[in-house]
Amino acid sequence: MAADSSFDVVSKIDRQEVDNAVNQAAKEIAQRYDFKGVGASVEWSGEDAILMRANSEERVLAVLDVLQSKLIRRGVSLKALDTGENEPQASGKEYRLVGTLKEGLSSENAKKITKLVRDEGPKGVKTQITGDEVRVSSKNRDDLQAVIALLKGAEDIDAALQFVNYR
């Protein structure tokens, strides 16, 4: 009798890639002509927050767009960056937007994943929530591949998913 195959569903971000994206965005903002004289900048604010600022709401959203393009180019999912409602806040003469990095699966997202696998996944696939990750196991490796494809196509899960420890 064959042992179960399994993998873990996690939500982790590569901090070095995010740091590189922030630095590249800051360099591009400093060099671009349309950002000259508007006080536009992007920088780290604490351990896991990115602060974007400029002198108008439109410019702050343009800074966000530059940062998002750098994150995509570096292979970091945009679901890992939470900017709230994308509404820059006025702070004196400048507007600010803070984006926080989301790491780890929330219990709500873990429950969504297990429900999705239970309802739409192949029969005989078991899920188990352990901390901030979900273990998916089955006797058939093809079923596990189907679950990965199902989770990659899921729209309502608000987290950047990675699939690790496939055995």
JSON list of C-alpha atoms in Angstrom, two decimals:
[
{"chain": "A", "resi": 1, "resn": "MET", "atom": "CA", "xyz": [0.00, 0.00, 0.00]},
{"chain": "A", "resi": 2, "resn": "ALA", "atom": "CA", "xyz": [1.45, 3.34, -1.11]},
{"chain": "A", "resi": 3, "resn": "ALA", "atom": "CA", "xyz": [1.95, 6.18, 1.36]},
{"chain": "A", "resi": 4, "resn": "ASP", "atom": "CA", "xyz": [0.13, 9.46, 0.97]},
{"chain": "A", "resi": 5, "resn": "SER", "atom": "CA", "xyz": [1.72, 12.20, -1.10]},
{"chain": "A", "resi": 6, "resn": "SER", "atom": "CA", "xyz": [1.36, 15.73, 0.20]},
{"chain": "A", "resi": 7, "resn": "PHE", "atom": "CA", "xyz": [2.30, 19.39, -0.15]},
{"chain": "A", "resi": 8, "resn": "ASP", "atom": "CA", "xyz": [1.90, 22.52, 1.94]},
{"chain": "A", "resi": 9, "resn": "VAL", "atom": "CA", "xyz": [0.10, 25.67, 0.86]},
{"chain": "A", "resi": 10, "resn": "VAL", "atom": "CA", "xyz": [1.87, 28.71, 2.36]},
{"chain": "A", "resi": 11, "resn": "SER", "atom": "CA", "xyz": [1.95, 32.45, 1.86]},
{"chain": "A", "resi": 12, "resn": "LYS", "atom": "CA", "xyz": [5.48, 33.74, 2.17]},
{"chain": "A", "resi": 13, "resn": "ILE", "atom": "CA", "xyz": [7.27, 36.64, 0.51]},
{"chain": "A", "resi": 14, "resn": "ASP", "atom": "CA", "xyz": [10.91, 36.99, -0.41]},
{"chain": "A", "resi": 15, "resn": "ARG", "atom": "CA", "xyz": [11.97, 40.09, 1.55]},
{"chain": "A", "resi": 16, "resn": "GLN", "atom": "CA", "xyz": [15.10, 40.57, -0.55]},
{"chain": "A", "resi": 17, "resn": "GLU", "atom": "CA", "xyz": [13.06, 40.75, -3.76]},
{"chain": "A", "resi": 18, "resn": "VAL", "atom": "CA", "xyz": [10.66, 43.25, -2.18]},
{"chain": "A", "resi": 19, "resn": "ASP", "atom": "CA", "xyz": [13.61, 45.34, -0.97]},
{"chain": "A", "resi": 20, "resn": "ASN", "atom": "CA", "xyz": [15.12, 45.29, -4.47]},
{"chain": "A", "resi": 21, "resn": "ALA", "atom": "CA", "xyz": [11.77, 46.34, -5.98]},
{"chain": "A", "resi": 22, "resn": "VAL", "atom": "CA", "xyz": [11.46, 49.26, -3.51]},
{"chain": "A", "resi": 23, "resn": "ASN", "atom": "CA", "xyz": [15.01, 50.39, -4.30]},
{"chain": "A", "resi": 24, "resn": "GLN", "atom": "CA", "xyz": [14.42, 50.14, -8.07]},
{"chain": "A", "resi": 25, "resn": "ALA", "atom": "CA", "xyz": [11.16, 52.08, -7.77]},
{"chain": "A", "resi": 26, "resn": "ALA", "atom": "CA", "xyz": [12.86, 54.79, -5.71]},
{"chain": "A", "resi": 27, "resn": "LYS", "atom": "CA", "xyz": [15.62, 55.10, -8.31]},
{"chain": "A", "resi": 28, "resn": "GLU", "atom": "CA", "xyz": [13.12, 55.32, -11.19]},
{"chain": "A", "resi": 29, "resn": "ILE", "atom": "CA", "xyz": [11.01, 57.93, -9.34]},
{"chain": "A", "resi": 30, "resn": "ALA", "atom": "CA", "xyz": [14.12, 60.03, -8.69]},
{"chain": "A", "resi": 31, "resn": "GLN", "atom": "CA", "xyz": [15.06, 59.95, -12.39]},
{"chain": "A", "resi": 32, "resn": "ARG", "atom": "CA", "xyz": [11.69, 60.33, -14.13]},
{"chain": "A", "resi": 33, "resn": "TYR", "atom": "CA", "xyz": [10.81, 63.75, -15.49]},
{"chain": "A", "resi": 34, "resn": "ASP", "atom": "CA", "xyz": [7.12, 63.60, -14.51]},
{"chain": "A", "resi": 35, "resn": "PHE", "atom": "CA", "xyz": [8.11, 63.15, -10.84]},
{"chain": "A", "resi": 36, "resn": "LYS", "atom": "CA", "xyz": [10.50, 66.15, -10.73]},
{"chain": "A", "resi": 37, "resn": "GLY", "atom": "CA", "xyz": [9.56, 68.75, -8.12]},
{"chain": "A", "resi": 38, "resn": "VAL", "atom": "CA", "xyz": [6.52, 66.92, -6.71]},
{"chain": "A", "resi": 39, "resn": "GLY", "atom": "CA", "xyz": [8.23, 65.41, -3.69]},
{"chain": "A", "resi": 40, "resn": "ALA", "atom": "CA", "xyz": [7.49, 61.87, -4.84]},
{"chain": "A", "resi": 41, "resn": "SER", "atom": "CA", "xyz": [9.22, 59.06, -2.95]},
{"chain": "A", "resi": 42, "resn": "VAL", "atom": "CA", "xyz": [8.87, 55.44, -1.93]},
{"chain": "A", "resi": 43, "resn": "GLU", "atom": "CA", "xyz": [10.66, 53.99, 1.11]},
{"chain": "A", "resi": 44, "resn": "TRP", "atom": "CA", "xyz": [10.45, 51.43, 3.89]},
{"chain": "A", "resi": 45, "resn": "SER", "atom": "CA", "xyz": [8.45, 52.50, 6.91]},
{"chain": "A", "resi": 46, "resn": "GLY", "atom": "CA", "xyz": [9.31, 50.10, 9.69]},
{"chain": "A", "resi": 47, "resn": "GLU", "atom": "CA", "xyz": [9.71, 46.35, 9.30]},
{"chain": "A", "resi": 48, "resn": "ASP", "atom": "CA", "xyz": [6.87, 45.46, 6.91]},
{"chain": "A", "resi": 49, "resn": "ALA", "atom": "CA", "xyz": [5.34, 48.68, 5.57]},
{"chain": "A", "resi": 50, "resn": "ILE", "atom": "CA", "xyz": [6.18, 50.70, 2.47]},
{"chain": "A", "resi": 51, "resn": "LEU", "atom": "CA", "xyz": [5.46, 54.45, 2.50]},
{"chain": "A", "resi": 52, "resn": "MET", "atom": "CA", "xyz": [4.65, 56.25, -0.76]},
{"chain": "A", "resi": 53, "resn": "ARG", "atom": "CA", "xyz": [4.30, 60.04, -0.81]},
{"chain": "A", "resi": 54, "resn": "ALA", "atom": "CA", "xyz": [3.86, 62.93, -3.24]},
{"chain": "A", "resi": 55, "resn": "ASN", "atom": "CA", "xyz": [2.13, 66.31, -3.41]},
{"chain": "A", "resi": 56, "resn": "SER", "atom": "CA", "xyz": [-1.12, 65.08, -5.04]},
{"chain": "A", "resi": 57, "resn": "GLU", "atom": "CA", "xyz": [-3.30, 61.98, -4.94]},
{"chain": "A", "resi": 58, "resn": "GLU", "atom": "CA", "xyz": [-2.68, 61.21, -8.61]},
{"chain": "A", "resi": 59, "resn": "ARG", "atom": "CA", "xyz": [1.09, 61.31, -8.12]},
{"chain": "A", "resi": 60, "resn": "VAL", "atom": "CA", "xyz": [0.90, 58.94, -5.13]},
{"chain": "A", "resi": 61, "resn": "LEU", "atom": "CA", "xyz": [-1.11, 56.49, -7.23]},
{"chain": "A", "resi": 62, "resn": "ALA", "atom": "CA", "xyz": [1.50, 56.84, -10.00]},
{"chain": "A", "resi": 63, "resn": "VAL", "atom": "CA", "xyz": [4.22, 56.00, -7.43]},
{"chain": "A", "resi": 64, "resn": "LEU", "atom": "CA", "xyz": [2.16, 52.95, -6.41]},
{"chain": "A", "resi": 65, "resn": "ASP", "atom": "CA", "xyz": [1.94, 51.92, -10.07]},
{"chain": "A", "resi": 66, "resn": "VAL", "atom": "CA", "xyz": [5.73, 52.14, -10.46]},
{"chain": "A", "resi": 67, "resn": "LEU", "atom": "CA", "xyz": [6.22, 50.05, -7.29]},
{"chain": "A", "resi": 68, "resn": "GLN", "atom": "CA", "xyz": [3.70, 47.43, -8.46]},
{"chain": "A", "resi": 69, "resn": "SER", "atom": "CA", "xyz": [5.42, 47.10, -11.84]},
{"chain": "A", "resi": 70, "resn": "LYS", "atom": "CA", "xyz": [8.76, 46.54, -10.09]},
{"chain": "A", "resi": 71, "resn": "LEU", "atom": "CA", "xyz": [7.21, 43.93, -7.77]},
{"chain": "A", "resi": 72, "resn": "ILE", "atom": "CA", "xyz": [5.71, 42.06, -10.73]},
{"chain": "A", "resi": 73, "resn": "ARG", "atom": "CA", "xyz": [9.01, 42.13, -12.59]},
{"chain": "A", "resi": 74, "resn": "ARG", "atom": "CA", "xyz": [10.73, 40.62, -9.54]},
{"chain": "A", "resi": 75, "resn": "GLY", "atom": "CA", "xyz": [8.15, 37.81, -9.22]},
{"chain": "A", "resi": 76, "resn": "VAL", "atom": "CA", "xyz": [6.39, 39.08, -6.08]},
{"chain": "A", "resi": 77, "resn": "SER", "atom": "CA", "xyz": [2.61, 38.70, -6.13]},
{"chain": "A", "resi": 78, "resn": "LEU", "atom": "CA", "xyz": [0.61, 41.92, -5.73]},
{"chain": "A", "resi": 79, "resn": "LYS", "atom": "CA", "xyz": [-1.66, 40.09, -3.27]},
{"chain": "A", "resi": 80, "resn": "ALA", "atom": "CA", "xyz": [1.21, 40.33, -0.78]},
{"chain": "A", "resi": 81, "resn": "LEU", "atom": "CA", "xyz": [0.97, 44.16, -0.75]},
{"chain": "A", "resi": 82, "resn": "ASP", "atom": "CA", "xyz": [-2.07, 45.55, 1.06]},
{"chain": "A", "resi": 83, "resn": "THR", "atom": "CA", "xyz": [-2.75, 49.25, 0.41]},
{"chain": "A", "resi": 84, "resn": "GLY", "atom": "CA", "xyz": [-6.26, 49.32, 1.84]},
{"chain": "A", "resi": 85, "resn": "GLU", "atom": "CA", "xyz": [-8.66, 51.12, -0.49]},
{"chain": "A", "resi": 86, "resn": "ASN", "atom": "CA", "xyz": [-5.90, 52.86, -2.52]},
{"chain": "A", "resi": 87, "resn": "GLU", "atom": "CA", "xyz": [-6.99, 56.17, -0.97]},
{"chain": "A", "resi": 88, "resn": "PRO", "atom": "CA", "xyz": [-3.97, 58.40, -0.27]},
{"chain": "A", "resi": 89, "resn": "GLN", "atom": "CA", "xyz": [-4.28, 60.31, 3.01]},
{"chain": "A", "resi": 90, "resn": "ALA", "atom": "CA", "xyz": [-3.55, 64.04, 3.18]},
{"chain": "A", "resi": 91, "resn": "SER", "atom": "CA", "xyz": [-0.76, 64.83, 5.64]},
{"chain": "A", "resi": 92, "resn": "GLY", "atom": "CA", "xyz": [0.04, 68.53, 5.69]},
{"chain": "A", "resi": 93, "resn": "LYS", "atom": "CA", "xyz": [1.02, 69.54, 2.15]},
{"chain": "A", "resi": 94, "resn": "GLU", "atom": "CA", "xyz": [1.63, 65.99, 0.95]},
{"chain": "A", "resi": 95, "resn": "TYR", "atom": "CA", "xyz": [-0.37, 62.84, 0.36]},
{"chain": "A", "resi": 96, "resn": "ARG", "atom": "CA", "xyz": [0.71, 59.48, 1.77]},
{"chain": "A", "resi": 97, "resn": "LEU", "atom": "CA", "xyz": [-0.18, 55.88, 1.04]},
{"chain": "A", "resi": 98, "resn": "VAL", "atom": "CA", "xyz": [1.08, 53.05, 3.23]},
{"chain": "A", "resi": 99, "resn": "GLY", "atom": "CA", "xyz": [1.30, 49.54, 1.83]},
{"chain": "A", "resi": 100, "resn": "THR", "atom": "CA", "xyz": [1.76, 46.71, 4.31]},
{"chain": "A", "resi": 101, "resn": "LEU", "atom": "CA", "xyz": [3.22, 43.32, 3.44]},
{"chain": "A", "resi": 102, "resn": "LYS", "atom": "CA", "xyz": [0.99, 40.34, 4.21]},
{"chain": "A", "resi": 103, "resn": "GLU", "atom": "CA", "xyz": [2.79, 37.14, 5.06]},
{"chain": "A", "resi": 104, "resn": "GLY", "atom": "CA", "xyz": [1.30, 33.88, 6.29]},
{"chain": "A", "resi": 105, "resn": "LEU", "atom": "CA", "xyz": [-2.19, 32.54, 5.72]},
{"chain": "A", "resi": 106, "resn": "SER", "atom": "CA", "xyz": [-4.88, 34.04, 7.92]},
{"chain": "A", "resi": 107, "resn": "SER", "atom": "CA", "xyz": [-7.25, 31.54, 9.50]},
{"chain": "A", "resi": 108, "resn": "GLU", "atom": "CA", "xyz": [-10.02, 32.92, 7.28]},
{"chain": "A", "resi": 109, "resn": "ASN", "atom": "CA", "xyz": [-8.00, 32.26, 4.09]},
{"chain": "A", "resi": 110, "resn": "ALA", "atom": "CA", "xyz": [-6.97, 28.81, 5.35]},
{"chain": "A", "resi": 111, "resn": "LYS", "atom": "CA", "xyz": [-10.65, 27.95, 5.89]},
{"chain": "A", "resi": 112, "resn": "LYS", "atom": "CA", "xyz": [-11.48, 29.20, 2.38]},
{"chain": "A", "resi": 113, "resn": "ILE", "atom": "CA", "xyz": [-8.75, 26.98, 0.93]},
{"chain": "A", "resi": 114, "resn": "THR", "atom": "CA", "xyz": [-9.93, 23.86, 2.79]},
{"chain": "A", "resi": 115, "resn": "LYS", "atom": "CA", "xyz": [-13.56, 24.53, 1.83]},
{"chain": "A", "resi": 116, "resn": "LEU", "atom": "CA", "xyz": [-12.63, 25.06, -1.82]},
{"chain": "A", "resi": 117, "resn": "VAL", "atom": "CA", "xyz": [-10.63, 21.80, -1.92]},
{"chain": "A", "resi": 118, "resn": "ARG", "atom": "CA", "xyz": [-13.41, 19.90, -0.15]},
{"chain": "A", "resi": 119, "resn": "ASP", "atom": "CA", "xyz": [-16.17, 21.25, -2.44]},
{"chain": "A", "resi": 120, "resn": "GLU", "atom": "CA", "xyz": [-14.48, 21.43, -5.86]},
{"chain": "A", "resi": 121, "resn": "GLY", "atom": "CA", "xyz": [-11.37, 19.28, -5.53]},
{"chain": "A", "resi": 122, "resn": "PRO", "atom": "CA", "xyz": [-11.00, 15.57, -6.35]},
{"chain": "A", "resi": 123, "resn": "LYS", "atom": "CA", "xyz": [-12.42, 13.01, -3.95]},
{"chain": "A", "resi": 124, "resn": "GLY", "atom": "CA", "xyz": [-10.02, 11.44, -1.49]},
{"chain": "A", "resi": 125, "resn": "VAL", "atom": "CA", "xyz": [-8.00, 14.62, -0.95]},
{"chain": "A", "resi": 126, "resn": "LYS", "atom": "CA", "xyz": [-7.53, 15.58, 2.70]},
{"chain": "A", "resi": 127, "resn": "THR", "atom": "CA", "xyz": [-6.65, 19.02, 4.06]},
{"chain": "A", "resi": 128, "resn": "GLN", "atom": "CA", "xyz": [-5.31, 19.98, 7.46]},
{"chain": "A", "resi": 129, "resn": "ILE", "atom": "CA", "xyz": [-4.70, 23.48, 8.84]},
{"chain": "A", "resi": 130, "resn": "THR", "atom": "CA", "xyz": [-1.50, 23.79, 10.89]},
{"chain": "A", "resi": 131, "resn": "GLY", "atom": "CA", "xyz": [-0.71, 27.33, 12.06]},
{"chain": "A", "resi": 132, "resn": "ASP", "atom": "CA", "xyz": [-0.39, 29.59, 9.04]},
{"chain": "A", "resi": 133, "resn": "GLU", "atom": "CA", "xyz": [-0.19, 26.83, 6.42]},
{"chain": "A", "resi": 134, "resn": "VAL", "atom": "CA", "xyz": [-2.46, 24.15, 4.97]},
{"chain": "A", "resi": 135, "resn": "ARG", "atom": "CA", "xyz": [-1.28, 20.58, 4.31]},
{"chain": "A", "resi": 136, "resn": "VAL", "atom": "CA", "xyz": [-2.99, 18.83, 1.40]},
{"chain": "A", "resi": 137, "resn": "SER", "atom": "CA", "xyz": [-2.56, 15.06, 1.10]},
{"chain": "A", "resi": 138, "resn": "SER", "atom": "CA", "xyz": [-3.82, 12.30, -1.14]},
{"chain": "A", "resi": 139, "resn": "LYS", "atom": "CA", "xyz": [-2.84, 8.83, -2.31]},
{"chain": "A", "resi": 140, "resn": "ASN", "atom": "CA", "xyz": [-2.88, 9.97, -5.93]},
{"chain": "A", "resi": 141, "resn": "ARG", "atom": "CA", "xyz": [-0.30, 12.55, -7.09]},
{"chain": "A", "resi": 142, "resn": "ASP", "atom": "CA", "xyz": [-2.50, 13.54, -10.04]},
{"chain": "A", "resi": 143, "resn": "ASP", "atom": "CA", "xyz": [-5.18, 14.64, -7.58]},
{"chain": "A", "resi": 144, "resn": "LEU", "atom": "CA", "xyz": [-2.61, 16.87, -5.87]},
{"chain": "A", "resi": 145, "resn": "GLN", "atom": "CA", "xyz": [-1.71, 18.44, -9.23]},
{"chain": "A", "resi": 146, "resn": "ALA", "atom": "CA", "xyz": [-5.42, 19.10, -9.81]},
{"chain": "A", "resi": 147, "resn": "VAL", "atom": "CA", "xyz": [-5.68, 20.79, -6.40]},
{"chain": "A", "resi": 148, "resn": "ILE", "atom": "CA", "xyz": [-2.70, 23.03, -7.21]},
{"chain": "A", "resi": 149, "resn": "ALA", "atom": "CA", "xyz": [-4.33, 24.04, -10.50]},
{"chain": "A", "resi": 150, "resn": "LEU", "atom": "CA", "xyz": [-7.63, 24.67, -8.67]},
{"chain": "A", "resi": 151, "resn": "LEU", "atom": "CA", "xyz": [-5.97, 26.90, -6.06]},
{"chain": "A", "resi": 152, "resn": "LYS", "atom": "CA", "xyz": [-3.98, 28.84, -8.67]},
{"chain": "A", "resi": 153, "resn": "GLY", "atom": "CA", "xyz": [-7.23, 29.67, -10.45]},
{"chain": "A", "resi": 154, "resn": "ALA", "atom": "CA", "xyz": [-9.12, 30.64, -7.29]},
{"chain": "A", "resi": 155, "resn": "GLU", "atom": "CA", "xyz": [-10.21, 34.29, -7.30]},
{"chain": "A", "resi": 156, "resn": "ASP", "atom": "CA", "xyz": [-11.60, 34.74, -3.77]},
{"chain": "A", "resi": 157, "resn": "ILE", "atom": "CA", "xyz": [-8.41, 33.83, -1.86]},
{"chain": "A", "resi": 158, "resn": "ASP", "atom": "CA", "xyz": [-6.73, 37.09, -0.84]},
{"chain": "A", "resi": 159, "resn": "ALA", "atom": "CA", "xyz": [-3.18, 35.81, -0.35]},
{"chain": "A", "resi": 160, "resn": "ALA", "atom": "CA", "xyz": [-0.12, 35.07, -2.46]},
{"chain": "A", "resi": 161, "resn": "LEU", "atom": "CA", "xyz": [0.02, 31.26, -2.46]},
{"chain": "A", "resi": 162, "resn": "GLN", "atom": "CA", "xyz": [3.09, 29.05, -2.80]},
{"chain": "A", "resi": 163, "resn": "PHE", "atom": "CA", "xyz": [3.17, 25.27, -2.83]},
{"chain": "A", "resi": 164, "resn": "VAL", "atom": "CA", "xyz": [6.10, 23.75, -0.92]},
{"chain": "A", "resi": 165, "resn": "ASN", "atom": "CA", "xyz": [7.25, 20.38, 0.49]},
{"chain": "A", "resi": 166, "resn": "TYR", "atom": "CA", "xyz": [5.78, 18.42, -2.42]},
{"chain": "A", "resi": 167, "resn": "ARG", "atom": "CA", "xyz": [6.50, 14.75, -1.66]}
]
